[in-house]
mmCIF file of C-alpha atoms in Angstrom:
data_model
loop_
_atom_site.group_PDB
_atom_site.id
_atom_site.type_symbol
_atom_site.label_atom_id
_atom_site.label_comp_id
_atom_site.label_asym_id
_atom_site.label_seq_id
_atom_site.Cartn_x
_atom_site.Cartn_y
_atom_site.Cartn_z
ATOM 1 C CA MET B 882 -10.049 60.598 71.661
ATOM 2 C CA ILE B 883 -8.806 63.400 73.916
ATOM 3 C CA ALA B 884 -9.904 61.542 77.023
ATOM 4 C CA ASN B 885 -8.086 58.412 75.855
ATOM 5 C CA ASN B 886 -4.935 60.386 75.082
ATOM 6 C CA ALA B 887 -5.084 61.979 78.507
ATOM 7 C CA ARG B 888 -5.308 58.586 80.222
ATOM 8 C CA ILE B 889 -2.391 57.218 78.210
ATOM 9 C CA VAL B 890 -0.202 60.238 78.865
ATOM 10 C CA ALA B 891 -1.084 60.289 82.554
ATOM 11 C CA LEU B 892 -0.070 56.645 82.859
ATOM 12 C CA LEU B 893 3.209 57.160 81.019
ATOM 13 C CA LEU B 894 4.031 60.236 83.037
ATOM 14 C CA ALA B 895 3.267 58.471 86.294
ATOM 15 C CA LEU B 896 5.819 55.863 85.317
ATOM 16 C CA VAL B 897 8.625 58.195 84.258
ATOM 17 C CA ASN B 898 8.047 61.229 86.490
ATOM 18 C CA PRO B 899 5.271 61.461 89.087
ATOM 19 C CA SER B 900 5.983 65.180 89.446
ATOM 20 C CA LEU B 901 5.314 66.060 85.825
ATOM 21 C CA ALA B 902 5.817 69.623 84.683
ATOM 22 C CA PHE B 903 3.388 70.198 81.857
ATOM 23 C CA THR B 904 5.778 71.653 79.265
ATOM 24 C CA ALA B 905 7.474 70.091 76.295
ATOM 25 C CA SER B 906 10.938 70.634 74.880
ATOM 26 C CA SER B 907 11.602 73.144 72.148
ATOM 27 C CA ALA B 908 15.261 73.853 72.857
ATOM 28 C CA PRO B 909 17.649 73.869 69.900
ATOM 29 C CA ALA B 910 19.259 70.526 69.139
ATOM 30 C CA SER B 911 22.631 71.884 70.258
ATOM 31 C CA THR B 912 21.333 72.467 73.780
ATOM 32 C CA GLN B 913 19.243 69.348 74.206
ATOM 33 C CA LYS B 914 20.448 66.220 75.982
ATOM 34 C CA THR B 915 20.156 63.020 73.988
ATOM 35 C CA GLN B 916 19.525 59.527 75.215
ATOM 36 C CA LEU B 917 23.076 58.531 74.331
ATOM 37 C CA GLN B 918 24.454 61.380 76.420
ATOM 38 C CA LEU B 919 22.531 60.372 79.515
ATOM 39 C CA SER B 920 24.381 58.252 82.039
ATOM 40 C CA THR B 921 22.428 55.221 83.165
ATOM 41 C CA SER B 922 23.432 56.110 86.726
ATOM 42 C CA ASP B 923 21.971 59.597 86.403
ATOM 43 C CA GLU B 924 18.392 58.872 87.466
ATOM 44 C CA GLY B 925 17.348 62.516 87.508
ATOM 45 C CA SER B 926 18.546 63.137 83.955
ATOM 46 C CA ARG B 927 16.979 59.886 82.740
ATOM 47 C CA ARG B 928 13.621 60.808 84.237
ATOM 48 C CA SER B 929 13.821 64.314 82.792
ATOM 49 C CA PHE B 930 14.618 62.925 79.348
ATOM 50 C CA LEU B 931 11.766 60.409 79.402
ATOM 51 C CA THR B 932 9.313 63.046 80.605
ATOM 52 C CA ASN B 933 10.256 65.320 77.730
ATOM 53 C CA VAL B 934 9.848 62.501 75.210
ATOM 54 C CA VAL B 935 6.298 61.878 76.420
ATOM 55 C CA THR B 936 5.296 65.536 76.652
ATOM 56 C CA ALA B 937 6.831 66.437 73.307
ATOM 57 C CA ALA B 938 5.090 63.548 71.591
ATOM 58 C CA VAL B 939 1.561 63.889 72.923
ATOM 59 C CA LEU B 940 0.770 66.876 75.094
ATOM 60 C CA PRO B 941 1.009 69.703 72.519
ATOM 61 C CA SER B 942 -1.711 68.230 70.300
ATOM 62 C CA LEU B 943 -3.823 67.391 73.323
ATOM 63 C CA VAL B 944 -3.676 70.889 74.738
ATOM 64 C CA LEU B 945 -4.291 72.570 71.420
ATOM 65 C CA SER B 946 -7.376 70.386 71.024
ATOM 66 C CA ASN B 947 -8.590 70.963 74.571
ATOM 67 C CA PRO B 948 -6.659 73.656 76.484
ATOM 68 C CA SER B 949 -8.643 73.158 79.683
ATOM 69 C CA SER B 950 -7.146 69.681 80.049
ATOM 70 C CA ALA B 951 -3.727 71.133 80.885
ATOM 71 C CA SER B 952 -4.557 72.343 84.365
ATOM 72 C CA ALA B 953 -5.886 68.935 85.377
ATOM 73 C CA PHE B 954 -2.834 66.906 84.424
ATOM 74 C CA GLY B 955 -1.248 67.129 87.857
ATOM 75 C CA GLY B 956 -4.410 65.739 89.464
ATOM 76 C CA PHE B 957 -5.065 68.950 91.402
ATOM 77 C CA LYS B 958 -7.170 71.949 90.467
ATOM 78 C CA ALA B 959 -5.854 75.470 90.928
ATOM 79 C CA PHE B 960 -6.045 76.741 94.507
ATOM 80 C CA GLU B 961 -8.133 79.896 94.137
ATOM 81 C CA SER B 962 -8.467 80.849 97.798
ATOM 82 C CA GLY B 963 -4.985 82.404 97.839
ATOM 83 C CA PRO B 964 -3.464 85.304 95.911
ATOM 84 C CA LEU B 965 -3.714 83.754 92.431
ATOM 85 C CA VAL B 966 -4.766 86.355 89.840
ATOM 86 C CA TYR B 967 -6.412 85.236 86.608
ATOM 87 C CA GLY B 968 -5.955 87.150 83.387
ATOM 88 C CA ASP B 969 -7.831 87.397 80.110
ATOM 89 C CA ASP B 970 -6.604 85.397 77.131
ATOM 90 C CA ALA B 971 -6.330 88.704 75.262
ATOM 91 C CA ILE B 972 -3.057 89.321 77.114
ATOM 92 C CA MET B 973 -1.489 86.876 74.670
ATOM 93 C CA ASP B 974 -2.877 88.452 71.515
ATOM 94 C CA GLN B 975 -0.351 89.085 68.744
ATOM 95 C CA LYS B 976 1.641 92.297 69.063
ATOM 96 C CA GLY B 977 4.683 93.808 67.389
ATOM 97 C CA HIS B 978 6.922 90.845 68.216
ATOM 98 C CA GLY B 979 4.822 87.732 68.628
ATOM 99 C CA THR B 980 2.837 87.980 71.862
ATOM 100 C CA THR B 981 5.109 90.775 73.127
ATOM 101 C CA ALA B 982 5.756 94.249 71.766
ATOM 102 C CA SER B 983 9.525 93.779 71.582
ATOM 103 C CA PRO B 984 12.217 91.056 71.668
ATOM 104 C CA VAL B 985 13.921 89.815 74.827
ATOM 105 C CA GLN B 986 16.731 91.880 76.299
ATOM 106 C CA THR B 987 20.163 91.384 74.749
ATOM 107 C CA ASP B 988 22.041 90.886 78.039
ATOM 108 C CA LEU B 989 20.020 88.172 79.757
ATOM 109 C CA ARG B 990 21.158 86.698 83.058
ATOM 110 C CA TYR B 991 22.361 83.196 83.987
ATOM 111 C CA GLY B 992 24.021 82.619 80.613
ATOM 112 C CA VAL B 993 20.776 81.580 78.930
ATOM 113 C CA SER B 994 20.367 81.472 75.165
ATOM 114 C CA ASN B 995 18.867 84.667 73.759
ATOM 115 C CA LYS B 996 17.560 82.820 70.722
ATOM 116 C CA LEU B 997 15.770 80.253 72.853
ATOM 117 C CA ALA B 998 14.516 82.944 75.226
ATOM 118 C CA ASP B 999 12.962 84.919 72.373
ATOM 119 C CA LYS B 1000 11.314 81.821 70.909
ATOM 120 C CA ILE B 1001 9.862 80.618 74.213
ATOM 121 C CA SER B 1002 8.869 84.040 75.550
ATOM 122 C CA SER B 1003 7.310 85.658 72.487
ATOM 123 C CA PHE B 1004 6.463 82.988 69.904
ATOM 124 C CA ASN B 1005 5.132 80.129 71.988
ATOM 125 C CA ARG B 1006 2.106 79.128 74.032
ATOM 126 C CA VAL B 1007 2.729 75.425 74.733
ATOM 127 C CA PHE B 1008 6.357 74.382 74.535
ATOM 128 C CA ALA B 1009 9.260 75.026 76.886
ATOM 129 C CA GLU B 1010 12.983 74.845 77.352
ATOM 130 C CA MET B 1011 14.340 71.334 77.915
ATOM 131 C CA GLY B 1012 13.648 69.892 81.353
ATOM 132 C CA GLY B 1013 16.739 70.497 83.478
ATOM 133 C CA TYR B 1014 17.957 73.278 81.156
ATOM 134 C CA PHE B 1015 18.545 75.604 84.097
ATOM 135 C CA GLU B 1016 21.054 73.176 85.601
ATOM 136 C CA GLY B 1017 23.400 73.919 82.716
ATOM 137 C CA THR B 1018 23.363 77.640 83.515
ATOM 138 C CA SER B 1019 24.672 79.762 86.397
ATOM 139 C CA PHE B 1020 21.170 79.831 87.937
ATOM 140 C CA GLU B 1021 21.905 77.781 91.067
ATOM 141 C CA LYS B 1022 25.262 79.423 91.795
ATOM 142 C CA ASP B 1023 23.907 82.934 91.257
ATOM 143 C CA VAL B 1024 20.842 82.317 93.412
ATOM 144 C CA ARG B 1025 22.857 80.775 96.244
ATOM 145 C CA ASP B 1026 25.458 83.550 96.099
ATOM 146 C CA LEU B 1027 22.836 86.308 96.192
ATOM 147 C CA VAL B 1028 20.952 84.739 99.081
ATOM 148 C CA ALA B 1029 24.205 84.252 101.001
ATOM 149 C CA THR B 1030 25.342 87.817 100.283
ATOM 150 C CA THR B 1031 22.085 89.690 100.893
ATOM 151 C CA GLY B 1032 20.376 87.376 103.355
ATOM 152 C CA GLY B 1033 17.171 87.792 101.359
ATOM 153 C CA PRO B 1034 15.359 86.322 98.337
ATOM 154 C CA VAL B 1035 16.274 86.819 94.684
ATOM 155 C CA THR B 1036 14.123 88.818 92.267
ATOM 156 C CA PHE B 1037 13.568 87.344 88.811
ATOM 157 C CA TYR B 1038 12.732 89.762 86.005
ATOM 158 C CA ASP B 1039 10.781 89.477 82.754
ATOM 159 C CA SER B 1040 13.216 88.727 79.921
ATOM 160 C CA VAL B 1041 11.284 91.147 77.704
ATOM 161 C CA SER B 1042 10.147 94.047 79.878
ATOM 162 C CA GLY B 1043 12.437 93.823 82.896
ATOM 163 C CA LYS B 1044 9.451 93.863 85.232
ATOM 164 C CA PRO B 1045 9.828 91.858 88.472
ATOM 165 C CA LEU B 1046 7.894 88.588 88.223
ATOM 166 C CA PHE B 1047 9.042 86.302 91.049
ATOM 167 C CA VAL B 1048 10.862 86.751 94.350
ATOM 168 C CA ALA B 1049 12.255 83.547 95.833
ATOM 169 C CA PRO B 1050 12.778 81.793 98.088
ATOM 170 C CA LYS B 1051 10.026 82.956 100.428
ATOM 171 C CA GLY B 1052 8.697 80.819 103.263
ATOM 172 C CA ARG B 1053 11.353 78.179 102.570
ATOM 173 C CA SER B 1054 15.109 77.832 102.362
ATOM 174 C CA VAL B 1055 17.199 78.284 99.260
ATOM 175 C CA ASP B 1056 17.963 74.556 99.440
ATOM 176 C CA GLU B 1057 14.237 73.732 99.329
ATOM 177 C CA PHE B 1058 13.665 76.104 96.412
ATOM 178 C CA ILE B 1059 16.536 74.663 94.387
ATOM 179 C CA GLU B 1060 15.615 71.077 95.235
ATOM 180 C CA GLU B 1061 11.971 71.455 94.187
ATOM 181 C CA SER B 1062 13.094 73.060 90.937
ATOM 182 C CA LYS B 1063 15.466 70.174 90.240
ATOM 183 C CA VAL B 1064 12.799 67.567 91.017
ATOM 184 C CA HIS B 1065 10.432 69.073 88.453
ATOM 185 C CA GLY B 1066 13.017 70.155 85.890
ATOM 186 C CA TRP B 1067 12.122 73.862 85.816
ATOM 187 C CA PRO B 1068 12.351 76.737 88.338
ATOM 188 C CA SER B 1069 9.273 76.238 90.519
ATOM 189 C CA PHE B 1070 7.582 79.019 92.432
ATOM 190 C CA ARG B 1071 4.746 79.170 94.960
ATOM 191 C CA ASP B 1072 1.939 81.729 95.375
ATOM 192 C CA GLU B 1073 3.810 83.907 97.863
ATOM 193 C CA GLU B 1074 6.796 84.116 95.509
ATOM 194 C CA VAL B 1075 4.796 85.586 92.597
ATOM 195 C CA VAL B 1076 4.733 89.338 91.920
ATOM 196 C CA TRP B 1077 1.043 89.454 91.062
ATOM 197 C CA GLU B 1078 1.153 93.015 89.758
ATOM 198 C CA SER B 1079 2.981 91.648 86.721
ATOM 199 C CA VAL B 1080 1.876 87.997 86.465
ATOM 200 C CA ARG B 1081 -1.390 86.411 85.380
ATOM 201 C CA VAL B 1082 -2.681 82.846 85.024
ATOM 202 C CA LEU B 1083 -5.057 82.022 82.169
ATOM 203 C CA ARG B 1084 -8.076 80.168 83.518
ATOM 204 C CA SER B 1085 -8.557 78.139 80.327
ATOM 205 C CA SER B 1086 -5.178 76.405 80.425
ATOM 206 C CA GLY B 1087 -3.163 77.298 83.515
ATOM 207 C CA GLU B 1088 -0.710 79.094 81.242
ATOM 208 C CA THR B 1089 1.253 81.571 83.327
ATOM 209 C CA VAL B 1090 2.188 84.810 81.576
ATOM 210 C CA SER B 1091 3.424 88.295 82.267
ATOM 211 C CA THR B 1092 1.107 91.251 81.820
ATOM 212 C CA VAL B 1093 3.100 92.317 78.732
ATOM 213 C CA GLY B 1094 2.449 88.982 76.985
ATOM 214 C CA THR B 1095 5.585 87.005 77.866
ATOM 215 C CA HIS B 1096 4.947 83.256 78.051
ATOM 216 C CA LEU B 1097 6.414 82.096 81.373
ATOM 217 C CA GLY B 1098 5.187 78.533 81.914
ATOM 218 C CA HIS B 1099 2.188 76.874 83.567
ATOM 219 C CA ASN B 1100 0.522 76.516 86.935
ATOM 220 C CA LEU B 1101 0.728 72.853 87.917
ATOM 221 C CA PRO B 1102 -0.888 72.541 91.349
ATOM 222 C CA ASP B 1103 0.108 69.753 93.699
ATOM 223 C CA ARG B 1104 -0.957 68.766 97.202
ATOM 224 C CA ASN B 1105 0.928 71.760 98.600
ATOM 225 C CA GLY B 1106 -0.898 74.320 96.473
ATOM 226 C CA ASN B 1107 -0.246 76.169 93.243
ATOM 227 C CA ARG B 1108 3.164 75.533 91.700
ATOM 228 C CA TYR B 1109 4.318 77.727 88.860
ATOM 229 C CA CYS B 1110 6.612 75.747 86.566
ATOM 230 C CA ILE B 1111 8.574 78.490 84.808
ATOM 231 C CA ASN B 1112 11.081 78.687 81.971
ATOM 232 C CA LEU B 1113 14.329 80.232 83.168
ATOM 233 C CA VAL B 1114 14.817 81.855 79.762
ATOM 234 C CA SER B 1115 11.617 83.860 80.334
ATOM 235 C CA ILE B 1116 12.660 85.259 83.737
ATOM 236 C CA ALA B 1117 16.330 86.007 83.058
ATOM 237 C CA GLY B 1118 15.862 89.714 82.423
ATOM 238 C CA ASN B 1119 17.429 92.723 84.045
ATOM 239 C CA PRO B 1120 15.436 95.408 85.848
ATOM 240 C CA THR B 1121 14.757 98.577 83.914
ATOM 241 C CA SER B 1122 15.640 101.953 85.365
ATOM 242 C CA SER B 1123 11.996 102.436 86.347
ATOM 243 C CA GLU B 1124 11.800 99.183 88.336
#
């Protein structure tokens, strides 16, 4: 049954979005796009919507039944010859506030929803913010402004702990970083952009998490290597005084 579901989903996803990001929508209804709101001329939004319909309908049950199937959905296995660091599933054991010890910070960046951030970061292992969610925030403007002002990459911090998790763009332009993120629907990072002291990938599922138990997203490798498809709400934190 699982194998059949996987074939069906793979076919559907190939039709609506060849660059599938393995995460399904769990954004509040007020923040989600609906089919009626999508312009027929907006191909990117249409593809994002269709992808979310498919993933929301089938993938959660498939992954819960067979977590190891998640990492194979993109057609590429994880590239282990680079800096990728695996972590133990125990990282995501229940703590004082879901899988984290405390809620997300109250003053998150990019204008993201605190309620959604807390749900995705601390009480979730499978679902994600709506594909393209970050395009409705100040993410692109803030990233471009910081790169233009500093001449260097932008650091993204854990929404719960404030620990640095990703530094991007590295080895590519800000245009390439933003474009890849838009193509897939979520901020997308490469191996060299991950702060491995604070990030781990679970071997069983490709789930990408912080060392404090924050759900970040998933590793969805493609022909260019590992690609970390990450929820903006999970990396919108501010650095703590110790960072």
